[in-house]
Coordinates of C-alpha atoms and ligand atoms in Angstrom, one line a residue:
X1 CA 0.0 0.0 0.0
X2 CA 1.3 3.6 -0.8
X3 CA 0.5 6.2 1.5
X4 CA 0.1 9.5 -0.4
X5 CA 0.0 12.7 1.6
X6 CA -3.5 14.2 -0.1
X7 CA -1.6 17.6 0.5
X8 CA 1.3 16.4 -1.9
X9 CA 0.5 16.5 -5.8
X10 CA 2.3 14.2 -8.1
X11 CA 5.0 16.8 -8.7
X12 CA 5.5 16.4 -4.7
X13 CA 4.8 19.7 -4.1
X14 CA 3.3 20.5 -1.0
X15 CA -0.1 22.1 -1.8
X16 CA -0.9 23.8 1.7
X17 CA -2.6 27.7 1.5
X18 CA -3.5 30.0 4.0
X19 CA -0.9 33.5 4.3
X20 CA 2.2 31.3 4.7
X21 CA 1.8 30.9 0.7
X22 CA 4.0 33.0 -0.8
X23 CA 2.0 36.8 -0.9
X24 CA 3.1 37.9 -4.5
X25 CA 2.3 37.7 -8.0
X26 CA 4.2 35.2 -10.5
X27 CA 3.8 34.4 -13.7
X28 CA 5.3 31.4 -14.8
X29 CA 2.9 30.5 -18.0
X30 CA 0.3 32.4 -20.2
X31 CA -3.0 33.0 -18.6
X32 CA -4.5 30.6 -18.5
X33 CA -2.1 27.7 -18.8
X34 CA -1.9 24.7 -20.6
X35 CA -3.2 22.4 -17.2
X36 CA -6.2 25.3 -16.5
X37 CA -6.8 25.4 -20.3
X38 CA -7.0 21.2 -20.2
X39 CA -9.6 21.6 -17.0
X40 CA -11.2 24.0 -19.3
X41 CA -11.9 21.9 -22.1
X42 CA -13.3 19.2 -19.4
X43 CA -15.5 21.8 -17.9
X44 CA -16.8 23.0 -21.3
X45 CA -17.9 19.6 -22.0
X46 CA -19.1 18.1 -18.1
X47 CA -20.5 21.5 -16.6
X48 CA -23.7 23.2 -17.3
X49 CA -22.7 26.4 -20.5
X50 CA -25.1 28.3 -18.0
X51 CA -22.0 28.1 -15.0
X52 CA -20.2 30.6 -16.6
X53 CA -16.4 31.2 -15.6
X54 CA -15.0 34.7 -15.1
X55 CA -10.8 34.0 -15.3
X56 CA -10.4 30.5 -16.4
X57 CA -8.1 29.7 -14.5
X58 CA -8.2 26.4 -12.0
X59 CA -7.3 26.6 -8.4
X60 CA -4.0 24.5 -6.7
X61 CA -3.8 26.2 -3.5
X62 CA -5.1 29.6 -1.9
X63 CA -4.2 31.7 1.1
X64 CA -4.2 35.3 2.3
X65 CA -4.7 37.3 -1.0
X66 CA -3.3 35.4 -2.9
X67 CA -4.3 32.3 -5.6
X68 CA -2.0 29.7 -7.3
X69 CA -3.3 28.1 -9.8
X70 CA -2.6 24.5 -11.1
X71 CA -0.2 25.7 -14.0
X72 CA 1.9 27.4 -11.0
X73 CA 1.2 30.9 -11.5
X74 CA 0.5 33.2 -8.5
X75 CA -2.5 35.6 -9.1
X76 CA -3.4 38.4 -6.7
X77 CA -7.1 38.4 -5.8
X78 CA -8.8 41.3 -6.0
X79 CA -12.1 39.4 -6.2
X80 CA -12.4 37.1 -2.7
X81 CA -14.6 34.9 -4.4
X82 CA -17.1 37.9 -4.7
X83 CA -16.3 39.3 -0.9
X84 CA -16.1 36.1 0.6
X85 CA -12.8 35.4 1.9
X86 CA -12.8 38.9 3.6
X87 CA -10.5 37.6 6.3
X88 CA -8.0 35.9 3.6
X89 CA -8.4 32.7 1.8
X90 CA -7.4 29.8 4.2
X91 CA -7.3 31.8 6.7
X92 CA -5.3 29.9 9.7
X93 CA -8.3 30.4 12.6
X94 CA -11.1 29.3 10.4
X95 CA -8.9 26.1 8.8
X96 CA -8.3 25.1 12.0
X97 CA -12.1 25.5 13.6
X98 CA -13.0 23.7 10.3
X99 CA -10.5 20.6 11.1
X100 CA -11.5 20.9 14.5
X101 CA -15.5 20.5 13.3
X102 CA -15.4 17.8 10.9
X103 CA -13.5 15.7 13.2
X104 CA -16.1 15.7 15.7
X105 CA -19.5 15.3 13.4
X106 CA -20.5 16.6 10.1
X107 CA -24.2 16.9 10.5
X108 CA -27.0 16.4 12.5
X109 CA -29.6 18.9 10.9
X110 CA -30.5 21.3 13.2
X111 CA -34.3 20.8 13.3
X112 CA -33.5 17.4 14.2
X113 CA -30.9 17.5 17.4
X114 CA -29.6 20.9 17.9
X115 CA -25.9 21.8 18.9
X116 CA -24.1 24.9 20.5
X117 CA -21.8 26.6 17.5
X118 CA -25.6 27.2 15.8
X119 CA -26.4 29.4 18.7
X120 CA -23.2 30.8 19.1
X121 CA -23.9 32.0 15.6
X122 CA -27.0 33.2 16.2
X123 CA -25.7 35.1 19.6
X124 CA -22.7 36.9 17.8
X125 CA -24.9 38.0 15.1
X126 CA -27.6 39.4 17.7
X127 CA -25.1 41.3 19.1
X128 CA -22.9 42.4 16.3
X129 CA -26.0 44.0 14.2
X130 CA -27.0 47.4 14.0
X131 CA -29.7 48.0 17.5
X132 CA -29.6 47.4 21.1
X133 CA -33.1 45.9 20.7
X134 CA -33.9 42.3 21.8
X135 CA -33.3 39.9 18.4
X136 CA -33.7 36.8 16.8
X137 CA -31.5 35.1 14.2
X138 CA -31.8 31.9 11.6
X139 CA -29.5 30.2 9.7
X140 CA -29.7 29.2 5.7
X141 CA -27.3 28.1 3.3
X142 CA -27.0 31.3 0.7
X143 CA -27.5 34.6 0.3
X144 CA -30.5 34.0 -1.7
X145 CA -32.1 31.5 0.7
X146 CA -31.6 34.3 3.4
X147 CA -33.2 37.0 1.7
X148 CA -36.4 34.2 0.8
X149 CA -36.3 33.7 4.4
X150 CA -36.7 37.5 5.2
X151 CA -39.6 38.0 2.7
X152 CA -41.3 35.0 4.3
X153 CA -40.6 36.2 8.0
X154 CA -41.7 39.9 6.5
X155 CA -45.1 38.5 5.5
X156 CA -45.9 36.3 8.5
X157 CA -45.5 39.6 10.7
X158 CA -47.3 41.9 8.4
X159 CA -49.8 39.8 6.9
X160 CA -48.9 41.8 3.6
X161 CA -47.8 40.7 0.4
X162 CA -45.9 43.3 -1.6
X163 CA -41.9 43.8 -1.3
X164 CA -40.2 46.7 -2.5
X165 CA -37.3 46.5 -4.2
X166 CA -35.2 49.0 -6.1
X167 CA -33.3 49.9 -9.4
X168 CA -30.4 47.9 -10.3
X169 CA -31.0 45.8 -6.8
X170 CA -29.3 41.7 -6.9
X171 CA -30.9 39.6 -4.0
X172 CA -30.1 36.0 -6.0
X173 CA -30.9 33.5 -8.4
X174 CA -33.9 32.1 -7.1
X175 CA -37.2 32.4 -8.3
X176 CA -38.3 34.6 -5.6
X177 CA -34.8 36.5 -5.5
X178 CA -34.6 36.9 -9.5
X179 CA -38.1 38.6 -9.2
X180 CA -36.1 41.1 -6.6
X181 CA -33.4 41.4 -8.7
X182 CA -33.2 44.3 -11.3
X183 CA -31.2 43.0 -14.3
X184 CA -32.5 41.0 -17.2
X185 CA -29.1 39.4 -18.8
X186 CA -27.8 37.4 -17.4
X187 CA -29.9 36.5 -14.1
X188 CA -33.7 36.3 -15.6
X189 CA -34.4 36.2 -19.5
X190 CA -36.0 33.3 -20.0
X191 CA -36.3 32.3 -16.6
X192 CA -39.5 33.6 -15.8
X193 CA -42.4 33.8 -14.8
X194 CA -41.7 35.3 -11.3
X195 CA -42.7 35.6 -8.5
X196 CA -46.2 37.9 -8.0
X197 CA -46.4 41.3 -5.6
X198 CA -42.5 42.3 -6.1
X199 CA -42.5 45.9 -7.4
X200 CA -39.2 48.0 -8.2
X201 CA -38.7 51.5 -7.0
X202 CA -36.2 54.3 -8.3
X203 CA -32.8 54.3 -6.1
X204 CA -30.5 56.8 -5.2
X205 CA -27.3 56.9 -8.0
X206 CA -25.7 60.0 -7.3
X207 CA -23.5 60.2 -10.5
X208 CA -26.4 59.8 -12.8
X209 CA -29.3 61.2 -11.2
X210 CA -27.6 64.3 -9.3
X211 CA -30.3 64.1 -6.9
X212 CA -29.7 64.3 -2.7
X213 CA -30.8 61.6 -0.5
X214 CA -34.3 63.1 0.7
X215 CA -35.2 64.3 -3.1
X216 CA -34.3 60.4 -4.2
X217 CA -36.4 59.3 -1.4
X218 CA -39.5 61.2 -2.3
X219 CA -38.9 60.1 -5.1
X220 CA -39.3 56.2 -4.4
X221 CA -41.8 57.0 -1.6
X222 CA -44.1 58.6 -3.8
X223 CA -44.0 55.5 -6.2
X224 CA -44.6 53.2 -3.7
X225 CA -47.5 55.2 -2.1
X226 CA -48.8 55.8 -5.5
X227 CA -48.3 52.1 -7.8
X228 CA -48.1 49.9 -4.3
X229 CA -50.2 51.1 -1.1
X230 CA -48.1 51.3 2.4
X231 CA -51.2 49.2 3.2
X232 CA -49.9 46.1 0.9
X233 CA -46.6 46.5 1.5
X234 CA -44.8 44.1 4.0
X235 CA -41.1 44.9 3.5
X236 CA -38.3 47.4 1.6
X237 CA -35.3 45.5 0.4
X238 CA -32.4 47.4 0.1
X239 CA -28.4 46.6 -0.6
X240 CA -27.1 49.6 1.5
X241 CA -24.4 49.9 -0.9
X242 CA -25.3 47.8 -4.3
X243 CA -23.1 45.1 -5.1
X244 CA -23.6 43.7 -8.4
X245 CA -25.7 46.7 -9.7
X246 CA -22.2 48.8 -9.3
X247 CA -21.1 49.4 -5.6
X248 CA -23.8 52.1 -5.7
X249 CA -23.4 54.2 -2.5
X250 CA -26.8 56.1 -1.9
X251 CA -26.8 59.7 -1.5
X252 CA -26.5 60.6 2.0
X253 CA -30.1 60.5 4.1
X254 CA -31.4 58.2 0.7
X255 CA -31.4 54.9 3.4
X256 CA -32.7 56.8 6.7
X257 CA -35.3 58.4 4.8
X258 CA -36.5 55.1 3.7
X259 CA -36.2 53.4 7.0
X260 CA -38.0 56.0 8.6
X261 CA -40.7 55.4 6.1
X262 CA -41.2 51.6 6.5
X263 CA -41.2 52.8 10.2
X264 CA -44.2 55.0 10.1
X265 CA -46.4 52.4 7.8
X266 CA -45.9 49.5 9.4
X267 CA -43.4 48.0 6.9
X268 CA -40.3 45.7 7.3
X269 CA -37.3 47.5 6.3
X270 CA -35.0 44.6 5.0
X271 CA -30.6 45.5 4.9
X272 CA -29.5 43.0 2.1
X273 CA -25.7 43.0 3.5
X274 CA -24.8 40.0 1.8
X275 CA -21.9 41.5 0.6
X276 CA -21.5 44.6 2.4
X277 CA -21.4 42.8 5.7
X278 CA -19.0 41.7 8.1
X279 CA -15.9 44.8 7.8
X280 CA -16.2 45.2 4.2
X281 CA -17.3 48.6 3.9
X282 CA -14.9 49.5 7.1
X283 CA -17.6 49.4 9.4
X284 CA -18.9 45.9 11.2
X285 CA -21.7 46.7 9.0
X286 CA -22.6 49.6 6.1
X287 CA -25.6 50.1 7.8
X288 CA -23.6 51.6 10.5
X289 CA -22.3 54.4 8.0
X290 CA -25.9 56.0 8.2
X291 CA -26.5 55.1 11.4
X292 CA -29.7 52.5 9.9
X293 CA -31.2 50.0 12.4
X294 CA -32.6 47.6 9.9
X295 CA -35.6 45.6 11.4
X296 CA -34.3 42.7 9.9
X297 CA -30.4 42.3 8.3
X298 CA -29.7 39.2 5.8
X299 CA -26.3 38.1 6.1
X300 CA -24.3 35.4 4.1
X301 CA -21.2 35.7 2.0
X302 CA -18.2 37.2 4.1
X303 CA -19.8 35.6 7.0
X304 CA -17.7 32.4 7.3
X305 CA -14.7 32.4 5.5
X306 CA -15.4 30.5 2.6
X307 CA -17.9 27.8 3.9
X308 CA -21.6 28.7 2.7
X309 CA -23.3 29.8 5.6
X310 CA -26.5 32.6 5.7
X311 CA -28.6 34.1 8.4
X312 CA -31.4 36.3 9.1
X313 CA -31.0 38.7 12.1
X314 CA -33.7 41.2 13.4
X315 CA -36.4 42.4 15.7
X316 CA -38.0 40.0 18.2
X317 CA -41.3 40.3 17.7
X318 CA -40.6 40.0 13.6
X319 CA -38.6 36.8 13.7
X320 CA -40.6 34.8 16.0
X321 CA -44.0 35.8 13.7
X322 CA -43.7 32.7 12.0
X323 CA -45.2 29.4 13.6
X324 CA -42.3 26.4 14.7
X325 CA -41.3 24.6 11.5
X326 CA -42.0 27.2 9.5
X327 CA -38.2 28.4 8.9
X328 CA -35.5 25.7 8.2
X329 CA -34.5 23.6 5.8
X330 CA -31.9 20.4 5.5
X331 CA -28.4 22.0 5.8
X332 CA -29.5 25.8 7.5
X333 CA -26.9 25.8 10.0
X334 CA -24.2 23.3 8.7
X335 CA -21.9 23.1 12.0
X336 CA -19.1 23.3 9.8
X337 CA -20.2 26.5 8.2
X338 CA -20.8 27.2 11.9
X339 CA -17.4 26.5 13.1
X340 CA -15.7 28.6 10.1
X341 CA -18.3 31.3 11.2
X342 CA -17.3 31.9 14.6
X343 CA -13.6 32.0 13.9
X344 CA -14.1 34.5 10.8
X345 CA -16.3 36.5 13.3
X346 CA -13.4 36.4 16.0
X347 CA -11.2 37.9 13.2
X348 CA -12.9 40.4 11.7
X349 CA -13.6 41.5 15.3
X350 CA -10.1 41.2 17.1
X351 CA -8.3 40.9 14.3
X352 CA -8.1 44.9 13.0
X353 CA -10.2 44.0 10.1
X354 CA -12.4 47.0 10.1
X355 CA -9.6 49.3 10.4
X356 CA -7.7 47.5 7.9
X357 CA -11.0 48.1 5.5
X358 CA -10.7 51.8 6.6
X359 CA -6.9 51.4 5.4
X360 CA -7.8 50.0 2.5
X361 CA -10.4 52.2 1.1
X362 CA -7.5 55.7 1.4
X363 CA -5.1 53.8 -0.6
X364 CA -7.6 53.2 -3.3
X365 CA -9.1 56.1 -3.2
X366 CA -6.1 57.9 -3.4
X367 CA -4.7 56.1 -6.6
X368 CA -7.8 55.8 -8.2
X369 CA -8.6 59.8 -7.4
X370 CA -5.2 61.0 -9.1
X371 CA -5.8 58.3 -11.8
X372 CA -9.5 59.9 -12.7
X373 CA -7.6 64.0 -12.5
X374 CA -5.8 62.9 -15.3
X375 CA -8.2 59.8 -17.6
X376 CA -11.7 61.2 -18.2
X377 CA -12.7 57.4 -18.8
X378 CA -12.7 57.6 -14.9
X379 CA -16.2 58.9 -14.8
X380 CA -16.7 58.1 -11.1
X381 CA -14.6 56.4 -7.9
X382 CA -16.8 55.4 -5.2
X383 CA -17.4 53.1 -2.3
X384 CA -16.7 52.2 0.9
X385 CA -14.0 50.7 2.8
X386 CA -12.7 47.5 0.4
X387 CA -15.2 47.5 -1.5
X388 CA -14.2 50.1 -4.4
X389 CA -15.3 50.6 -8.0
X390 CA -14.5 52.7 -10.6
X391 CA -17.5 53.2 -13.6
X392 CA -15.9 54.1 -16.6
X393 CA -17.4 56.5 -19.4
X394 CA -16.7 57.6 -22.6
X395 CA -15.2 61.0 -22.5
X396 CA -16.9 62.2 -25.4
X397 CA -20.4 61.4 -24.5
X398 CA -20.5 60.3 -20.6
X399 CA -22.0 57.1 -21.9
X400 CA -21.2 54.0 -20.0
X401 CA -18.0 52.0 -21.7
X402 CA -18.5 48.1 -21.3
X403 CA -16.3 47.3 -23.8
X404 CA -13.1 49.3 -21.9
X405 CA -14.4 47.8 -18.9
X406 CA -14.0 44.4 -20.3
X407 CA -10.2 45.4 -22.1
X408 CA -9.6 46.5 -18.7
X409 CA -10.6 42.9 -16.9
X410 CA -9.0 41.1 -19.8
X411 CA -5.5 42.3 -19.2
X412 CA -5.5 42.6 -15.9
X413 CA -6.4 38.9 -15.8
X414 CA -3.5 38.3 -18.5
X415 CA -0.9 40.1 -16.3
X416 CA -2.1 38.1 -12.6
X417 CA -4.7 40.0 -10.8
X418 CA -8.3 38.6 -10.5
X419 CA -10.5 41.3 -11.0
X420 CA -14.4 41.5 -11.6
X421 CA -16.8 43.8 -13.0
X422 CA -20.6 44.4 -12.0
X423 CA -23.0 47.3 -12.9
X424 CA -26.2 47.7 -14.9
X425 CA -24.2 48.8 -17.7
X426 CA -21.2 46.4 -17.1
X427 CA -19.3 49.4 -17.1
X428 CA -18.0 49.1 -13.2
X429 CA -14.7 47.5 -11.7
X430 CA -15.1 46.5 -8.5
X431 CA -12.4 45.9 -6.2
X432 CA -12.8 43.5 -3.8
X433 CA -9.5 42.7 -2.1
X434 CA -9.3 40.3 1.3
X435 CA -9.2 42.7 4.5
X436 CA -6.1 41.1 5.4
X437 CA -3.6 41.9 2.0
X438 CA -0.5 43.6 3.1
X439 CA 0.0 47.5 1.4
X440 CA 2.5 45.7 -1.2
X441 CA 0.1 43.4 -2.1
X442 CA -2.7 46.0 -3.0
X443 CA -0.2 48.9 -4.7
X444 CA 1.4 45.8 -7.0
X445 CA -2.2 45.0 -8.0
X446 CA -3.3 48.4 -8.5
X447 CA -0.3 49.1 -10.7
X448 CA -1.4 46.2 -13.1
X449 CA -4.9 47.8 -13.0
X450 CA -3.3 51.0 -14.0
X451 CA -1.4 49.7 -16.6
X452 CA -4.0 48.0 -18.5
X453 CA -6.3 51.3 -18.0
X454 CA -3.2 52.8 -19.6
X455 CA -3.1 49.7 -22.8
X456 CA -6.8 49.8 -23.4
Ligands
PLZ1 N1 -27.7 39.6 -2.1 C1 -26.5 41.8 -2.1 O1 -24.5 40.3 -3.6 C2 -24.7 37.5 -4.2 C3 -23.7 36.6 -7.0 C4 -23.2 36.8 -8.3 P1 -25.9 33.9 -3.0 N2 -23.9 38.3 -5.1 C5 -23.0 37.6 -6.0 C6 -23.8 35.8 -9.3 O2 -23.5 35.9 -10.5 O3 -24.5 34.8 -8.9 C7 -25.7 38.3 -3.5 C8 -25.6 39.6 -3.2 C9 -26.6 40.3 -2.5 C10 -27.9 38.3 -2.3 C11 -26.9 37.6 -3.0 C12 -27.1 36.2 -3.3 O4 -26.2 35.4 -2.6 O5 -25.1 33.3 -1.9 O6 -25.2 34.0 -4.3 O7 -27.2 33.2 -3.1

């Protein structure tokens, strides 16, 4: 019998991430190589044409902000899996509760016998939200599954059916979340019909509508007194910065004219911070920036490291409106997911991480700032701690530029950073780096970012 060391690959490398990989970019073949492009051709003709695949590249081994992929080369990820691996891929704290987990026992589901790291969850989330009020929290899978479970829990309490969501919104792929979300191509042509009593209301989009918070919010509250009734309505969805749309911050007093809204009619006001949450946008929450108590706050994504995990947190007397059984489901819960939960929780809170997403955002800002004084293509630089975009314009006309944007992802891909783009015009780079890359890290990465600007 051989015994092979699963972390060894047939090169005898040791294939072992987390930070202690090396943190730098290294290009040993084209992107992608000849094994990823191999893998590719497999995928192509196994997976689904419908999975699409950003930067075809396949993964080896992954830590910190880093990724090296199986042809060797080491890319720097300014994408963390769509701000997922917010405290680094691999991080050490959740590998280890992970290990620790899985040796003990994999699954019980939670409806069936209950055990502790669920309502450690649960407990750290009740007290990390926005409010000192007394509140609930349940656990799902994704980010759309959470944000079902909110419009389920919104209903039960109100006894309403209509939900509110906005312009350019994403909640998920789901029937129920594809009616939320805003854009056609790709997440809903052909996938319909959708779900019934979902209407859309005009957001707040400072560079195109020029309007300040309180004027956008008349705006969207006379719609939804006019088209939809306060009476009907059980809940407003709202990303408070949007994610996929284009890190769309709202003008200021946009969000707490809203919530102040619901507040007065009786209507849930729903914080999708499924990938604002958890130190991204500098704070513990984006919520925080405007001060928003959210009656109920759907979490998933940067929540546990990299192990799908979702929750629903919020008022008392919302969350327990449902009867028992009514919220669960197979996996809600996993106690792995749990386990990598409550160490990426211990890290974002005692590990500097929203400072570090403070950090982050001034070196960005700052580069990207003094970039757009001297390339009009820069049309706007916006968000919020690491979670950064630029949308870029034609100078001539102010009209959105996909095809730059996608020059601009090409050859940053080509030259070893993983970027992605987002936006209702796919005219928006997003950066979303891990809250723990080092300063060298994040200039080298801009500087390829700048020089493809520069090439395209
Ligand atoms: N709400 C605000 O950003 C997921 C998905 C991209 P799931 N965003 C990335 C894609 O092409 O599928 C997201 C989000 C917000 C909900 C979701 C949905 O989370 O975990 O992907 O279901």
């Amino acid at each position: 019998m051989t015994l092979v060391d699963s972390r060894l690959s047939s090169d005898g490398r040791a294939h072992v991430g987390g930070p202690s990989l090396p943190q730098e970019r290294r290009l040993v073949t084209e992107i992608p190589g000849p094994r990823s492009r191999e893998l590719l051709a497999r995928k192509n003709s196994a997976v689904a044409r419908g999975v699409g695949i950003t930067l075809p590249v396949f993964t080896d081994v992954a830590g910190g902000g880093v990724l090296v992929d199986v042809d060797g080369n080491s890319l720097i990820d300014f994408g963390t899996g769509i701000a997922v691996t917010g405290v680094g891929n691999a991080a050490p704290r959740v590998v280890a509760a992970v290990h620790e987990q899985v040796d003990r026992f994999t699954h019980t589901c939670f409806m069936i016998t209950g055990y502790d790291s669920y309502v450690d969850v649960a407990e750290a989330l009740n007290r990390l939200t926005p409010g000192d009020h007394d509140k609930r929290t349940a656990l799902f899978n994704t980010g759309a599954e959470a944000v079902e479970n909110a419009v389920k829990i919104a209903r039960s309490y109100t006894g309403r059916p209509a939900v509110i969501a906005f312009d350019h919104a994403y909640h998920g792929r789901t029937n129920l979340t594809m009616a939320l979300t805003a854009k056609s191509m790709p997440y809903k042509s052909g996938f319909g019909p959708f779900a019934p009593e979902i209407y859309r209301a005009p957001l707040s989009y400072p560079f195109h509508d020029g309007l300040s918070g309180p004027e956008a919010a008349k705006r969207a509250i006379a719609m939804i007194e006019k088209q939809v009734g306060a009476a009907s309505t059980a809940a407003i969805i709202i990303e408070p910065i949007q994610g996929e749309g284009g890190f769309i911050v709202p003008a200021p007093g946009f969000l707490t004219a809203l919530s102040e809204w619901a507040t007065a009619n009786g209507v849930v006001f729903i914080a999708d911070e499924v990938q604002t949450g958890f130190a991204r946008t500098g704070a513990m929450f984006a919520s925080e920036h405007e001060r928003l108590v959210p009656d109920l706050i759907v979490t998933a994504k940067g929540i546990a490291g990299g192990l799908p995990l979702s929750a629903v947190t919020g008022r008392t007397e919302i969350m327990d409106a449902p009867h028992v059984g009514g919220l669960g489901g197979t996996y809600g819960g996993n106690p792995i997911a749990c386990a990598a939960a409550l160490a990426a929780i211990e890290s974002y809170e005692h590990d500097g991480l929203v400072a570090r997403a403070g950090e982050i955002e001034q070196i960005m800002k700052a580069r990207l700032s003094e970039r757009q004084a001297s390339d009009r293509r820069i049309g706007d630089v916006r968000g919020r701690g690491a979670m950064i975009a630029v949308e870029l314009v034609d100078p001539a006309t102010g009209e959105p530029d996909a095809a730059l944007t996608s020059r601009v992802a090409a050859a940053s891909h080509a030259a070893g950073v993983i970027l992605l783009t987002c936006g209702t015009y796919g005219n928006v780079i997003r950066f979303l780096p891990p809250l723990s890359i080092g300063d060298a890290l994040l200039h080298e990465g801009l500087d390829v970012v700048a020089q493809a600007l520069e090439a395209a």
